[in-house]
Coordinates of C-alpha atoms and ligand atoms in Angstrom, one line a residue:
X175 CA -31.1 -20.4 41.9
X176 CA -33.8 -20.1 38.8
X177 CA -33.2 -21.8 36.4
X178 CA -34.9 -20.7 33.4
X179 CA -33.4 -20.8 29.6
X180 CA -37.2 -20.4 28.8
X181 CA -38.2 -17.0 28.0
X182 CA -40.1 -15.3 30.6
X183 CA -43.5 -14.7 28.4
X184 CA -45.9 -15.0 30.9
X185 CA -44.2 -11.3 32.4
X186 CA -45.3 -9.6 29.2
X187 CA -48.5 -8.1 28.1
X188 CA -51.2 -9.7 26.6
X189 CA -51.4 -7.8 23.2
X190 CA -55.0 -7.2 21.6
X191 CA -56.5 -5.4 18.7
X192 CA -60.2 -3.5 19.1
X193 CA -62.5 -0.7 17.4
X194 CA -62.0 2.4 17.4
X195 CA -63.2 3.3 20.9
X196 CA -61.8 5.5 23.5
X197 CA -61.4 2.9 26.5
X198 CA -63.2 3.3 29.7
X199 CA -59.7 2.6 32.2
X200 CA -56.2 3.0 32.3
X201 CA -54.9 5.0 30.3
X202 CA -55.3 5.7 26.5
X203 CA -52.2 6.7 23.7
X204 CA -53.3 8.8 21.0
X205 CA -50.9 8.6 18.4
X206 CA -50.8 12.2 16.1
X207 CA -48.8 12.4 13.5
X208 CA -47.1 15.2 12.8
X209 CA -49.4 18.6 12.1
X210 CA -52.5 16.9 12.4
X211 CA -55.9 17.9 14.1
X212 CA -56.7 16.0 16.9
X213 CA -58.4 12.8 16.1
X214 CA -62.1 12.8 16.7
X215 CA -62.2 9.8 19.0
X216 CA -61.0 12.3 21.7
X217 CA -62.6 15.7 21.0
X218 CA -65.5 14.1 23.5
X219 CA -62.7 14.6 26.4
X220 CA -61.8 18.1 24.9
X221 CA -65.2 19.7 25.8
X222 CA -63.4 22.1 28.3
X223 CA -60.5 22.2 26.0
X224 CA -57.4 21.7 28.1
X225 CA -56.1 19.3 25.8
X226 CA -55.7 21.6 22.9
X227 CA -54.5 24.2 25.8
X228 CA -52.3 21.4 27.1
X229 CA -50.6 20.8 23.7
X230 CA -50.7 24.8 23.2
X231 CA -48.1 25.5 25.7
X232 CA -46.4 22.0 25.1
X233 CA -45.5 23.1 21.7
X234 CA -46.7 20.0 20.3
X235 CA -46.0 19.4 16.8
X236 CA -46.8 16.0 16.6
X237 CA -42.5 15.6 16.3
X238 CA -41.5 11.6 16.7
X239 CA -41.8 10.7 20.0
X240 CA -42.6 14.1 21.4
X241 CA -45.0 13.5 24.0
X242 CA -48.3 15.6 26.4
X243 CA -49.4 13.4 30.0
X244 CA -52.7 15.0 30.8
X245 CA -53.1 13.2 34.0
X246 CA -57.1 12.5 35.7
X247 CA -58.7 14.2 31.9
X248 CA -62.3 13.1 32.9
X249 CA -63.4 11.2 35.5
X250 CA -62.8 8.0 34.1
X251 CA -59.2 7.6 32.3
X252 CA -55.9 7.8 34.4
X253 CA -54.4 9.6 31.8
X254 CA -54.1 10.6 28.2
X255 CA -50.8 10.8 26.3
X256 CA -50.4 12.0 22.3
X257 CA -47.8 10.6 21.0
X258 CA -46.2 12.6 18.1
X259 CA -45.3 9.8 15.1
X260 CA -43.3 12.6 13.3
X261 CA -43.9 12.3 9.2
X262 CA -45.6 9.5 8.7
X263 CA -44.1 9.5 4.9
X264 CA -40.6 9.5 5.9
X265 CA -41.5 6.6 9.3
X266 CA -40.0 3.0 8.4
X267 CA -40.2 -0.4 10.4
X268 CA -37.8 0.7 13.7
X269 CA -39.8 4.4 13.7
X270 CA -42.9 2.5 14.8
X271 CA -40.9 0.1 16.8
X272 CA -39.0 3.1 19.2
X273 CA -42.3 5.0 18.9
X274 CA -43.9 1.7 20.8
X275 CA -40.9 1.5 23.1
X276 CA -41.5 4.5 23.8
X277 CA -45.7 3.7 25.0
X278 CA -44.6 1.7 27.0
X279 CA -42.1 3.7 28.7
X280 CA -43.8 6.1 30.0
X281 CA -46.8 4.6 30.3
X282 CA -44.5 1.7 32.9
X283 CA -47.3 2.4 36.1
X284 CA -49.7 1.6 33.8
X285 CA -51.7 -1.2 34.0
X286 CA -53.9 -1.3 31.2
X287 CA -52.6 0.2 28.2
X288 CA -55.1 1.2 25.0
X289 CA -53.5 2.5 21.9
X290 CA -55.7 4.8 19.3
X291 CA -55.0 5.0 16.0
X292 CA -57.1 7.0 13.8
X293 CA -56.8 7.1 9.7
X294 CA -58.6 9.6 8.3
X295 CA -58.1 10.7 4.2
X296 CA -54.6 12.6 4.8
X297 CA -53.4 10.2 8.0
X298 CA -52.5 6.6 6.3
X299 CA -51.9 4.8 9.6
X300 CA -51.9 1.1 8.3
X301 CA -52.4 -2.2 10.7
X302 CA -48.9 -3.5 9.5
X303 CA -47.5 0.3 11.1
X304 CA -49.4 -0.5 14.2
X305 CA -48.1 -4.0 14.7
X306 CA -44.8 -2.7 14.6
X307 CA -45.9 -0.2 17.1
X308 CA -46.9 -3.7 19.5
X309 CA -44.2 -4.6 18.7
X310 CA -41.7 -2.4 20.4
X311 CA -43.8 -2.1 23.6
X312 CA -43.7 -5.7 23.4
X313 CA -39.1 -5.8 23.0
X314 CA -39.4 -2.9 25.4
X315 CA -40.6 -5.0 27.8
X316 CA -38.3 -7.5 28.6
X317 CA -36.4 -7.3 31.0
X318 CA -33.7 -9.4 31.9
X319 CA -33.8 -10.0 36.3
X320 CA -34.4 -13.6 36.7
X321 CA -31.7 -13.6 39.5
X322 CA -32.6 -10.9 41.3
X323 CA -34.0 -11.6 44.8
X324 CA -34.3 -8.1 46.5
X325 CA -35.7 -4.2 44.2
X326 CA -37.5 -6.7 41.6
X327 CA -40.0 -4.7 40.0
X328 CA -42.3 -7.0 38.8
X329 CA -44.0 -5.7 35.9
X330 CA -47.5 -3.0 36.3
X331 CA -48.3 -3.5 32.5
X332 CA -50.9 -6.7 32.3
X333 CA -52.7 -5.0 28.5
X334 CA -51.4 -3.3 26.0
X335 CA -54.1 -3.4 22.9
X336 CA -54.5 -1.4 19.8
X337 CA -58.1 0.0 18.9
X338 CA -58.4 2.1 15.7
X339 CA -60.5 1.0 12.4
X340 CA -57.6 -0.9 10.9
X341 CA -57.3 -3.3 13.8
X342 CA -58.1 -6.7 11.7
X343 CA -54.8 -5.8 9.4
X344 CA -52.6 -5.0 12.8
X345 CA -53.8 -8.1 14.2
X346 CA -53.1 -10.2 11.3
X347 CA -49.6 -8.7 10.8
X348 CA -49.1 -8.8 14.6
X349 CA -49.7 -13.0 13.9
X350 CA -46.4 -12.8 12.0
X351 CA -44.7 -9.7 14.3
X352 CA -45.3 -11.7 17.7
X353 CA -43.4 -14.5 16.1
X354 CA -40.7 -12.8 15.5
X355 CA -41.0 -10.9 18.4
X356 CA -39.9 -13.8 20.2
X357 CA -37.8 -15.2 18.0
X358 CA -36.0 -11.5 19.3
X359 CA -36.3 -12.1 23.2
X360 CA -35.3 -15.5 23.0
X361 CA -31.8 -14.3 21.6
X362 CA -31.5 -11.3 23.6
X363 CA -32.0 -14.2 27.1
X364 CA -29.9 -17.2 25.6
X365 CA -26.8 -14.5 25.8
X366 CA -27.8 -12.4 28.8
X367 CA -27.9 -16.4 30.7
X368 CA -24.9 -16.7 32.4
X369 CA -22.6 -19.7 31.2
X370 CA -22.9 -21.5 34.5
X371 CA -26.7 -21.7 33.8
X372 CA -26.3 -21.9 30.0
X373 CA -24.4 -24.3 29.0
X374 CA -23.5 -26.5 26.1
X375 CA -26.5 -29.1 27.4
X376 CA -28.8 -26.2 28.6
X377 CA -28.5 -24.7 25.4
X378 CA -29.7 -28.1 23.4
X379 CA -32.2 -28.5 25.2
X380 CA -33.7 -24.2 24.8
X381 CA -32.8 -25.3 21.0
X382 CA -35.0 -28.7 20.9
X383 CA -38.4 -26.8 22.5
X384 CA -38.5 -25.1 18.4
X385 CA -39.4 -29.0 17.6
X386 CA -43.1 -27.4 19.0
X387 CA -43.6 -25.2 16.1
X388 CA -43.1 -27.9 13.9
X389 CA -38.9 -27.9 13.9
X390 CA -37.0 -30.2 13.3
X391 CA -34.1 -30.4 15.5
X392 CA -31.4 -32.8 14.6
X393 CA -28.3 -32.6 17.9
X394 CA -24.8 -34.4 17.1
X395 CA -22.6 -35.3 19.8
X396 CA -18.5 -35.8 20.6
X397 CA -19.4 -38.9 19.4
X398 CA -20.8 -38.6 16.2
X399 CA -19.1 -35.3 15.6
X400 CA -15.4 -37.4 16.8
X401 CA -16.7 -39.9 13.3
X402 CA -16.9 -37.1 11.0
X403 CA -13.6 -35.5 11.7
X404 CA -14.3 -32.5 13.6
X405 CA -11.1 -31.5 15.3
X406 CA -11.1 -28.3 14.6
X407 CA -14.8 -27.8 16.7
X408 CA -13.8 -30.1 18.7
X409 CA -10.0 -29.5 20.6
X410 CA -11.3 -26.6 21.3
X411 CA -13.9 -27.7 23.5
X412 CA -11.2 -30.4 25.3
X413 CA -10.7 -27.9 28.0
X414 CA -13.9 -27.5 29.2
X415 CA -16.3 -30.3 31.1
X416 CA -19.3 -29.8 29.2
X417 CA -19.7 -32.0 26.3
X418 CA -19.9 -30.4 23.1
X419 CA -23.0 -30.0 20.9
X420 CA -23.1 -29.5 17.1
X421 CA -27.6 -29.3 16.5
X422 CA -29.4 -28.6 13.3
X423 CA -32.9 -27.0 12.9
X424 CA -34.2 -27.7 10.7
X425 CA -37.8 -26.1 9.1
X426 CA -39.9 -26.4 5.9
X427 CA -41.4 -24.3 4.5
X428 CA -40.9 -24.1 1.3
X429 CA -41.9 -26.1 -1.7
X430 CA -40.2 -30.0 -1.2
X431 CA -37.6 -30.6 -3.2
X432 CA -36.6 -26.7 -3.3
X433 CA -32.9 -26.1 -1.6
X434 CA -32.4 -24.8 1.9
X435 CA -31.0 -21.7 2.8
X436 CA -28.7 -22.1 5.7
X437 CA -27.3 -19.8 9.3
X438 CA -24.6 -21.1 10.9
X439 CA -24.0 -19.7 14.1
X440 CA -20.4 -19.4 16.7
X441 CA -21.7 -20.7 20.4
X442 CA -18.9 -20.4 22.3
X443 CA -21.4 -20.8 25.7
X444 CA -17.7 -19.2 27.6
X445 CA -15.4 -17.9 25.5
X446 CA -11.5 -17.8 28.7
X447 CA -9.2 -17.9 25.2
X448 CA -7.9 -21.0 26.6
X449 CA -4.4 -21.0 27.1
X450 CA -4.2 -17.9 25.4
X451 CA -6.2 -16.7 28.3
X452 CA -7.9 -13.9 28.4
X453 CA -7.6 -10.7 31.2
X454 CA -9.9 -10.4 33.6
X455 CA -11.0 -7.0 32.7
X456 CA -14.6 -7.7 31.6
X457 CA -13.7 -11.0 31.0
X458 CA -17.7 -11.5 32.0
X459 CA -19.1 -10.7 28.7
X460 CA -17.4 -14.0 27.0
X461 CA -21.1 -15.7 28.8
X462 CA -22.3 -14.4 25.2
X463 CA -19.8 -15.7 23.2
X464 CA -23.0 -17.5 21.2
X465 CA -24.8 -15.0 20.4
X466 CA -24.2 -16.1 17.1
X467 CA -25.8 -19.2 17.7
X468 CA -28.6 -17.9 19.6
X469 CA -29.6 -15.4 16.5
X470 CA -29.6 -18.1 14.6
X471 CA -31.9 -19.9 17.4
X472 CA -34.3 -16.8 17.6
X473 CA -34.1 -16.8 14.0
X474 CA -35.9 -20.6 13.5
X475 CA -38.3 -19.8 16.1
X476 CA -39.7 -16.8 14.4
X477 CA -38.9 -18.5 10.9
X478 CA -41.0 -21.2 12.2
X479 CA -43.9 -18.8 14.4
X480 CA -44.9 -16.9 11.2
X481 CA -44.7 -20.2 8.7
X482 CA -42.0 -19.1 6.7
X483 CA -42.7 -20.8 2.8
X484 CA -39.2 -21.0 2.2
X485 CA -36.7 -24.2 3.5
X486 CA -34.6 -23.4 6.2
X487 CA -31.1 -25.1 8.3
X488 CA -30.2 -23.5 10.8
X489 CA -26.6 -24.8 12.4
X490 CA -25.0 -24.0 15.9
X491 CA -21.5 -25.1 17.1
X492 CA -21.6 -25.4 21.6
X493 CA -19.1 -25.4 22.9
X494 CA -16.9 -23.6 26.0
X495 CA -13.9 -22.5 25.5
X496 CA -11.1 -23.3 28.9
X497 CA -8.0 -23.7 30.5
X498 CA -7.2 -27.0 31.9
X499 CA -4.5 -30.0 31.7
X500 CA -6.5 -31.4 28.6
X501 CA -7.4 -28.3 26.7
X502 CA -5.3 -27.1 23.4
X503 CA -2.7 -25.5 23.2
X504 CA -0.6 -22.6 21.1
X505 CA 1.5 -24.8 18.3
X506 CA -1.1 -28.0 18.2
X507 CA -2.1 -28.7 14.4
X508 CA -5.4 -30.1 14.3
X509 CA -7.2 -31.7 11.4
X510 CA -10.4 -29.4 10.3
X511 CA -13.5 -32.0 8.9
X512 CA -12.5 -30.5 5.4
X513 CA -9.1 -32.8 5.6
X514 CA -7.1 -28.3 6.1
X515 CA -4.9 -28.3 8.8
X516 CA -4.7 -25.5 11.2
X517 CA -1.9 -24.6 13.1
X518 CA -3.2 -23.0 16.4
X519 CA -1.5 -20.0 17.5
X520 CA -3.4 -18.9 19.4
X521 CA -5.9 -20.4 21.9
X522 CA -8.1 -17.5 22.1
X523 CA -9.6 -17.5 17.9
X524 CA -11.8 -20.2 18.4
X525 CA -15.1 -18.8 17.1
X526 CA -13.1 -19.5 13.0
X527 CA -12.7 -22.9 14.4
X528 CA -16.1 -24.4 15.9
X529 CA -17.6 -22.2 12.8
X530 CA -14.8 -23.9 9.6
X531 CA -15.8 -27.7 10.5
X532 CA -19.9 -26.1 10.8
X533 CA -19.5 -24.4 7.8
X534 CA -18.2 -27.4 6.0
X535 CA -21.1 -29.6 7.5
X536 CA -23.6 -27.0 6.8
X537 CA -22.9 -27.0 2.9
X538 CA -21.4 -30.8 2.6
X539 CA -24.4 -32.2 3.7
X540 CA -27.4 -30.1 2.9
X541 CA -25.9 -28.4 -0.1
X542 CA -28.0 -24.6 1.1
X543 CA -28.3 -22.2 -1.7
X544 CA -26.2 -19.9 0.6
X545 CA -24.8 -19.8 4.2
X546 CA -24.7 -16.5 6.6
X547 CA -22.6 -17.4 9.3
X548 CA -23.6 -15.4 12.2
X549 CA -20.5 -15.0 15.0
X550 CA -19.1 -12.9 17.7
X551 CA -15.8 -13.2 16.0
X552 CA -13.8 -10.4 16.9
X553 CA -12.3 -7.5 19.0
X554 CA -11.5 -5.6 16.2
X555 CA -15.1 -5.4 14.6
X556 CA -15.8 -3.3 17.5
X557 CA -12.5 -1.4 17.0
X558 CA -13.7 -1.0 13.3
X559 CA -17.3 -0.2 13.5
X560 CA -18.0 -0.3 17.0
X561 CA -21.4 -1.3 18.4
X562 CA -24.1 0.4 15.3
X563 CA -22.9 -2.0 12.3
X564 CA -22.6 -5.6 12.0
X565 CA -19.7 -6.4 9.9
X566 CA -20.2 -7.9 6.7
X567 CA -18.1 -9.7 4.8
X568 CA -19.0 -12.2 1.1
X569 CA -17.7 -14.0 -1.9
X570 CA -21.0 -12.7 -3.2
X571 CA -22.5 -9.4 -3.6
X572 CA -26.2 -10.3 -4.7
X573 CA -26.3 -11.5 -1.0
X574 CA -24.2 -9.3 0.7
X575 CA -27.0 -6.2 -1.4
X576 CA -30.0 -8.4 0.0
X577 CA -28.9 -8.5 3.3
X578 CA -27.1 -4.4 3.4
X579 CA -30.7 -3.7 2.0
X580 CA -32.6 -5.9 4.8
X581 CA -30.4 -4.2 7.1
X582 CA -31.1 -0.8 5.9
X583 CA -34.9 -1.5 6.5
X584 CA -34.7 -2.9 9.8
X585 CA -32.3 -0.8 11.4
X586 CA -29.7 -3.6 11.7
X587 CA -26.8 -2.4 9.7
X588 CA -24.2 -3.8 8.4
X589 CA -21.2 -2.9 6.9
X590 CA -18.8 -5.2 4.2
X591 CA -15.3 -5.3 4.5
X592 CA -12.6 -6.9 2.0
X593 CA -11.8 -10.2 1.2
X594 CA -9.1 -10.5 -0.8
X595 CA -5.5 -13.0 -1.2
X596 CA -3.4 -10.2 0.1
X597 CA -4.9 -10.5 3.1
X598 CA -5.3 -14.8 2.6
X599 CA -1.9 -15.4 2.4
X600 CA -1.8 -13.9 5.9
X601 CA -3.1 -16.6 7.4
X602 CA -0.7 -19.3 5.5
X603 CA 1.5 -21.2 8.3
X604 CA 4.9 -22.7 7.7
X605 CA 3.7 -26.2 9.8
X606 CA 0.2 -26.4 8.5
X607 CA -2.6 -25.5 5.6
X608 CA -3.2 -22.4 7.8
X609 CA -2.9 -21.4 10.7
X610 CA -5.5 -19.1 13.1
X611 CA -4.8 -15.5 13.4
X612 CA -3.1 -13.5 10.9
X613 CA -0.7 -10.7 13.6
X614 CA -2.3 -7.9 14.5
X615 CA -3.5 -5.3 11.2
X616 CA -6.7 -6.4 9.8
X617 CA -8.0 -9.1 12.0
X618 CA -11.7 -9.1 11.4
X619 CA -10.7 -9.6 7.5
X620 CA -8.0 -12.6 8.2
X621 CA -10.6 -13.5 10.4
X622 CA -13.2 -14.0 7.6
X623 CA -10.0 -15.4 5.3
X624 CA -10.3 -17.9 7.6
X625 CA -13.4 -19.0 7.2
X626 CA -13.5 -18.4 3.8
X627 CA -11.4 -21.6 3.3
X628 CA -14.4 -24.1 3.9
X629 CA -16.7 -22.8 2.0
X630 CA -15.7 -23.4 -1.1
X631 CA -18.0 -22.3 -3.9
X632 CA -21.2 -21.6 -2.1
X633 CA -22.3 -18.1 -2.0
X634 CA -21.5 -16.8 1.7
X635 CA -21.7 -14.1 4.1
X636 CA -20.4 -13.4 7.1
X637 CA -21.4 -11.5 9.8
X638 CA -18.8 -10.3 12.6
X639 CA -21.8 -9.4 14.7
X640 CA -18.7 -8.9 18.5
X641 CA -20.2 -5.3 18.3
X642 CA -23.9 -5.2 17.5
X643 CA -25.5 -8.8 20.0
X644 CA -24.3 -7.8 23.1
X645 CA -22.9 -4.2 24.6
X646 CA -25.7 -2.8 23.3
X647 CA -26.7 0.7 23.2
X648 CA -30.0 1.2 25.3
X649 CA -32.8 2.8 23.6
X650 CA -36.5 2.4 22.5
X651 CA -37.2 -0.9 22.2
X652 CA -34.2 -2.5 23.9
X653 CA -33.1 -1.7 27.5
X654 CA -31.3 -5.3 27.0
X655 CA -27.4 -5.9 27.2
X656 CA -28.1 -8.0 24.0
X657 CA -30.5 -6.4 21.3
X658 CA -31.2 -10.4 19.3
X659 CA -29.5 -8.7 16.9
X660 CA -29.8 -10.7 13.6
X661 CA -33.3 -12.0 14.2
X662 CA -35.2 -8.8 12.6
X663 CA -32.4 -8.8 10.3
X664 CA -32.1 -12.2 8.4
X665 CA -36.2 -12.2 9.1
X666 CA -35.8 -9.4 6.5
X667 CA -33.9 -10.6 4.6
X668 CA -35.8 -14.0 4.4
X669 CA -38.9 -12.2 4.2
X670 CA -37.8 -9.3 0.9
X671 CA -35.9 -12.7 -0.8
X672 CA -36.5 -16.0 -0.6
X673 CA -40.2 -16.7 0.1
Ligands
BES143 N1 -14.5 -13.9 21.5 C1 -14.1 -13.2 20.9 C2 -14.2 -11.6 20.3 C3 -15.1 -11.3 21.0 C4 -14.0 -9.4 21.6 C5 -16.6 -10.7 20.9 C6 -15.4 -9.2 22.6 C7 -16.5 -9.7 21.5 C8 -15.9 -8.7 22.3 C9 -12.9 -14.2 20.2 O1 -13.6 -16.2 20.6 C10 -11.8 -13.7 20.4 O2 -10.8 -13.9 22.0 N2 -11.1 -13.2 19.0 C11 -9.4 -12.4 19.5 C12 -8.9 -13.0 18.3 C13 -7.1 -12.6 18.3 C14 -7.1 -13.6 19.5 C15 -7.0 -13.1 16.8 C16 -9.6 -11.0 19.3 O3 -10.5 -10.6 18.4 O4 -8.8 -10.8 20.1
MG144 MG1 -11.8 -16.0 21.7
ZN145 ZN1 -14.8 -15.6 21.1

């Protein structure tokens, strides 16, 4: 069995940038804005007019993602592909990612892809746009096939290059986006890995690799967590043979004494539900119940790789929720690190127990400017929002607005849901300070209320990513079951507001 918890970067194509010339081999992809003329660089190829004919026969006008394909257009090239970009004034980051993903898909059989973008006074391709195109192609190239021994199709594309007179600017932007792309791929891969391969210890090892980028990684084992009285988190792991871990990743890219910003992730490497066991149907998806922790890890990679000018702490609580003779029972009462007691009504509402101690520890130890936690917390968020928005819950309007607008910038969208004292009452318990479930209705909100009891007055947001990090709809730049949701979103949040 392979035991890959690294990222299969070796399978991804190499990326390069060069001056504007037509390649002499492989596939040339010409980026075509809507209603634009053919760029000068292909005029030589169109001597006989066949390219112009193809455009007219295909009724190609350069609409976003429309294409024209010409096989063997001259004695050298294998293929010329015109790819529509639509209206350049209306296309945002994700529009460029989709173009890059589409190119990678349409040219899957080509060893060498050259993407040609010829700016003109009327056509404003920027280096930034082109770097996003390449990012889309790289994200599309990620394929989770570590465990296939038959029908394994090694990727044919080994190199993607961009030829443009804005190549220097594109290369510069790519330095930054390459790190972000790797962060997304790390997050996707962690979620895709099966739980027999990726347990708490293996996840910790993966996070420790970030030290190569200058991230300080600190690991708390059971003994340290016991000493800190993290019994809410520890109770969840009681039925597992794997040891619990709390991993703290620190990136100090900002001013020396500046308070950090903090990201906290739910990392349940597998969620059986525990004694309140889940039905068998789709239980295999619960290997992805560490999607919040995966996003935090991918984000830390992204921020460190692009040397973000900010102080950040990433904290992930790693446990496994298993039924066992030693497992936690419904009716048990645990005392969290905060001192508040919790009556366990349903052992399947375990993520909030992990986060209760992780959030408390985070604010006590690091005094952050704000905390954002990510968690595959409730099935109810799928009922409310499906796969296209993460649920956002917050005690702070400014933070919420910043997250929402980063969501619109990146197309990793969030939708805010309410928190209020009426909902908070639903988790009061007759036997303890609170209970871990609030009944049938408003399940995502009562989960949010529960977390809020552990954040004090620190500006805080909770992203329920149960619908967005896994079971993700495929698109041009992601064919993976896990999207890596959260990495681009929060990287953008940081870049927009905190650097
Ligand atoms: N990990 C699940 C939530 C989940 C469900 C994530 C589907 C992804 C897809 C979480 O631990 C859970 O089991 N939540 C329960 C809470 C309930 C017992 C109050 C749920 O949503 O059913
Ligand atoms: Mg659960
Ligand atoms: Zn869970």
